mmCIF file of C-alpha atoms in Angstrom:
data_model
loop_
_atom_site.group_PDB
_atom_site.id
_atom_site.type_symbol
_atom_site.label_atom_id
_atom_site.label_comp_id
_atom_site.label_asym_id
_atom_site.label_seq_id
_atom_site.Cartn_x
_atom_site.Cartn_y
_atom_site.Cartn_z
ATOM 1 C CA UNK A 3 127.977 163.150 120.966
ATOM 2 C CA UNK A 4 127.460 166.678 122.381
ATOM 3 C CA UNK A 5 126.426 168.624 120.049
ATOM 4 C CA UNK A 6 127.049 172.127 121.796
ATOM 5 C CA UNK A 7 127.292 175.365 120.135
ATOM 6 C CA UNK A 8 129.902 178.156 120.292
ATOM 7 C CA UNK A 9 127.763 180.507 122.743
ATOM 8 C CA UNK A 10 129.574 179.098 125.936
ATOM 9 C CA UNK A 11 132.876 180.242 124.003
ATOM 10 C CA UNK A 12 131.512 183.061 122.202
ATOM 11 C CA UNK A 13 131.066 185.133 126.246
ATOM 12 C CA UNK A 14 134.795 184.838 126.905
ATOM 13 C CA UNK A 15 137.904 186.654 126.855
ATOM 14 C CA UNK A 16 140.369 185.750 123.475
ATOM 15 C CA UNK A 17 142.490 185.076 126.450
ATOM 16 C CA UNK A 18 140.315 182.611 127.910
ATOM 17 C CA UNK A 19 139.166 180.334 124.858
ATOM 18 C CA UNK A 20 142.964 180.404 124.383
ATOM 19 C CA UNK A 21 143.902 178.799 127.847
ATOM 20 C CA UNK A 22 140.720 176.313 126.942
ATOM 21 C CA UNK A 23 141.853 175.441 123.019
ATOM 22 C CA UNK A 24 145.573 174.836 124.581
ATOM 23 C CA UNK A 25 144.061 173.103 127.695
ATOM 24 C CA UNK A 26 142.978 170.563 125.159
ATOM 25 C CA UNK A 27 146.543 169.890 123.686
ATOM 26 C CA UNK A 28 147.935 168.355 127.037
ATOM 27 C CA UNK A 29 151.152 170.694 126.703
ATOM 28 C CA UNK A 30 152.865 169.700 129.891
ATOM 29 C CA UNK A 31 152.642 166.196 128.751
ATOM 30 C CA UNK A 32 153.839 166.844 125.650
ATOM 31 C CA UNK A 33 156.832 169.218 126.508
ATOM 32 C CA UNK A 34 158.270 165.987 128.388
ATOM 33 C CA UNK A 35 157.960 163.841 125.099
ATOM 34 C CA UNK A 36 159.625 166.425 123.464
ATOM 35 C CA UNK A 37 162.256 166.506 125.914
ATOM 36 C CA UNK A 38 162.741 162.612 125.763
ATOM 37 C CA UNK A 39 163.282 162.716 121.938
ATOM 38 C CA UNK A 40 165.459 165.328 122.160
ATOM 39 C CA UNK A 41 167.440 163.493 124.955
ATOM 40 C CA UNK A 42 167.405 160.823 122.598
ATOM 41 C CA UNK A 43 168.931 162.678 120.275
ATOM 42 C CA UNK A 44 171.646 164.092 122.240
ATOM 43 C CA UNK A 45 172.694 160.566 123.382
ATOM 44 C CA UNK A 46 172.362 159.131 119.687
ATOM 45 C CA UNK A 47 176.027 158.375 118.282
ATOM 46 C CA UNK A 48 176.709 160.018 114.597
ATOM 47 C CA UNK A 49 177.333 163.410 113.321
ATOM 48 C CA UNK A 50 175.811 166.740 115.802
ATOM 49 C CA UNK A 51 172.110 167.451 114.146
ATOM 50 C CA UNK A 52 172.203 171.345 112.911
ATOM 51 C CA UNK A 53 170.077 173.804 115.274
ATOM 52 C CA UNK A 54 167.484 173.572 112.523
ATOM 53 C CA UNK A 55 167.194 169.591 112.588
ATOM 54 C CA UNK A 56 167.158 169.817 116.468
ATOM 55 C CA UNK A 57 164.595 172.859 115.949
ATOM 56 C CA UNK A 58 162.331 170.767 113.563
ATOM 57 C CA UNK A 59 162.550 167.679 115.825
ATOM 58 C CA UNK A 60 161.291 169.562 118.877
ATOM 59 C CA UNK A 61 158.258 170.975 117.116
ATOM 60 C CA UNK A 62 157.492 167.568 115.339
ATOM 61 C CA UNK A 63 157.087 165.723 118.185
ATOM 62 C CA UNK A 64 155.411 168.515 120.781
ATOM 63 C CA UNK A 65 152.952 169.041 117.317
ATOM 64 C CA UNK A 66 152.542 165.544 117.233
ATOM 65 C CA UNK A 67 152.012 164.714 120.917
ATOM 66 C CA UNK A 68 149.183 168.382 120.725
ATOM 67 C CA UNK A 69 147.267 166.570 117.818
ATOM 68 C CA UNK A 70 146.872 163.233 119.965
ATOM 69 C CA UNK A 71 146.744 164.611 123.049
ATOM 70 C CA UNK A 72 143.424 166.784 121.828
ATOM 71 C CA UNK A 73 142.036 163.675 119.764
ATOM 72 C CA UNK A 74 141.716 161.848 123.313
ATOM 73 C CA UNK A 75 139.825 164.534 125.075
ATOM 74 C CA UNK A 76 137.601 164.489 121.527
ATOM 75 C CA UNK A 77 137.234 161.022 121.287
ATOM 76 C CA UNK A 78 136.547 160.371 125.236
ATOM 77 C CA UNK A 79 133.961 163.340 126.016
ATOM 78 C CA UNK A 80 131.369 161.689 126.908
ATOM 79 C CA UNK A 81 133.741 159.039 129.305
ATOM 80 C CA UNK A 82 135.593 162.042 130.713
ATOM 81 C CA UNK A 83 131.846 163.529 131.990
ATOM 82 C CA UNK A 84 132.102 160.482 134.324
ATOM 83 C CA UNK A 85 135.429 161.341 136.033
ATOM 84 C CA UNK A 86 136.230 163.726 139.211
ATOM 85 C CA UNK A 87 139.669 164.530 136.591
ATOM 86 C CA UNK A 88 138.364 165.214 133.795
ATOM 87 C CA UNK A 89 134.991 166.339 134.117
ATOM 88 C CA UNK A 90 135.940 169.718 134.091
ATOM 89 C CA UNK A 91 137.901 169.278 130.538
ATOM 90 C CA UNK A 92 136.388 171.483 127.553
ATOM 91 C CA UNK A 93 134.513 169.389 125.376
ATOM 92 C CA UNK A 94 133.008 168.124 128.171
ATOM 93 C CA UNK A 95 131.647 171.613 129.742
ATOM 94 C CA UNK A 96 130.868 172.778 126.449
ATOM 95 C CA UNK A 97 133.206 175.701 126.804
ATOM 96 C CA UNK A 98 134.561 174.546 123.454
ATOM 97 C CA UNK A 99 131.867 172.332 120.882
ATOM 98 C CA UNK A 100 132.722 169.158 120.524
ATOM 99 C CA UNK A 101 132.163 169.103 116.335
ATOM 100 C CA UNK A 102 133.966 167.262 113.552
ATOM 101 C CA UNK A 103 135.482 170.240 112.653
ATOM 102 C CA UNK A 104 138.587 169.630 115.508
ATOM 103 C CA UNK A 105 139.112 166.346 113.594
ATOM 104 C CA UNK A 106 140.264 168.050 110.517
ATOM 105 C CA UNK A 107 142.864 170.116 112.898
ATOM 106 C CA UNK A 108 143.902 167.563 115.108
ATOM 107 C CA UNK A 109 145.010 165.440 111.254
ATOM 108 C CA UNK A 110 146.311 168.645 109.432
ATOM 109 C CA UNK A 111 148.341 169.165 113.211
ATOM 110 C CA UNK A 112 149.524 165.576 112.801
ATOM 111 C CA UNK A 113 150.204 165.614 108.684
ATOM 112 C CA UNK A 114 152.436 168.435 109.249
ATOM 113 C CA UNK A 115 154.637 167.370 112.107
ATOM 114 C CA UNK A 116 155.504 164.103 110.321
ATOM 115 C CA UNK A 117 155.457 165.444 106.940
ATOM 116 C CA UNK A 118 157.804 168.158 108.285
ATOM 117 C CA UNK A 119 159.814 165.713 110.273
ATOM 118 C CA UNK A 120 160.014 163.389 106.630
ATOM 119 C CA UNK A 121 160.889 166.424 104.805
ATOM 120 C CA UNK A 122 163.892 168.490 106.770
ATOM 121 C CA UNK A 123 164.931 164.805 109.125
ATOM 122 C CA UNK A 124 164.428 162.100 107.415
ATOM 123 C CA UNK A 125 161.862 158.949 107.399
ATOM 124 C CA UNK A 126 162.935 157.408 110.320
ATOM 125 C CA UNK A 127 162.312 160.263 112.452
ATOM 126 C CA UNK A 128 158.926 160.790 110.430
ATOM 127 C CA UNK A 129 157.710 157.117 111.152
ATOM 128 C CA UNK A 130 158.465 157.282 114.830
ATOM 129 C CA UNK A 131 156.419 160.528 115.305
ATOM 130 C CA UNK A 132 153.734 159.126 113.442
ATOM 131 C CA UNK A 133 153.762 155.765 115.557
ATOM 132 C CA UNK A 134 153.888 157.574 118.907
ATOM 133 C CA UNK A 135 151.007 159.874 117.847
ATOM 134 C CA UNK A 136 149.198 156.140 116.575
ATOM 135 C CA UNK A 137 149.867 154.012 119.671
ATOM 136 C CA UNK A 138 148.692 156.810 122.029
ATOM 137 C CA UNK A 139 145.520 157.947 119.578
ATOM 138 C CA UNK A 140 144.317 154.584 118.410
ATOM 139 C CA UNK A 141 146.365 151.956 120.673
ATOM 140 C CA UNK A 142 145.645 153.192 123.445
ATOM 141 C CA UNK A 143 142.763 155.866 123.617
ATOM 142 C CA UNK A 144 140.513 154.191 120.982
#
C-alpha cells in the first residue's frame, strides 16, 4: 500500500486537488449510467415519476456509480502503477494519499445514494443501485 502523505496535494491550487478528488470518481462513466437508468425510467410503463423521484434517481445512481468508481482506483493502485492508462491516476502519483480514510467516503457516498434511493423511491430502486455499485466494486474490481 502507498502510504503517501498530503504534501504532493498540500502545493496545489483548491482548483487542482478538485479536478484530482473528481478525477477519481470516473464522472464521464458515471453520467452515462445515470443516463441509462433514467432511460430506463422513461421507457418503464406505470404512472410519470414526479421531478423529485426523477431528481433523486439521477443522483442515486451517478452517487453510486462516484463511490465505486473511486473504490477501484483505491483498491487497484498499486496494479494501475503498471499500466500506460492508468499510471498517471491519483493514488497512484501520490497527488492524493492513498489512506483508509477514502474508504469511509467512498461507503458513506454509497449508504446515502441507496438509502436515499430506499427512502424517497422505493426498495426496488434501492437494491438495484446497491447491486450495480456491488457487481462493479466487488464482482468485478475485487
Amino acid at each position: 500500500m502507498n502510504t503517501t502523505t498530503l504534501a504532493p496535494a498540500a502545493r496545489r491550487s483548491p482548483v487542482q486537488v478538485a479536478r484530482l478528488v473528481l478525477g477519481l470518481f470516473k464522472l464521464r462513466i458515471g453520467v452515462l449510467i445515470m443516463v441509462t437508468a433514467l432511460v430506463g425510467l422513461a421507457v418503464s410503463p406505470g404512472a410519470a415519476p414526479s421531478l423529485t423521484q426523477v431528481v433523486v434517481l439521477a443522483l442515486s445512481v451517478l452517487v453510486a456509480s462516484a463511490s465505486v468508481g473511486a473504490f477501484n482506483q483505491y483498491y487497484e493502485c498499486e496494479t494501475d502503477r503498471l499500466m500506460a492508462r492508468t499510471r498517471r491516476r491519483a493514488f497512484v502519483t501520490g497527488d492524493l494519499p492513498h489512506t483508509p480514510a477514502w474508504l469511509l467516503l467512498i461507503a458513506a457516498m454509497l449508504a446515502a445514494s441507496v438509502g436515499t434511493a430506499w427512502w424517497l423511491l422505493n426498495a426496488s430502486a434501492a437494491l438495484y443501485i446497491f447491486l450495480g455499485a456491488f457487481f462493479y466494486g466487488v464482482v468485478y474490481t475485487v
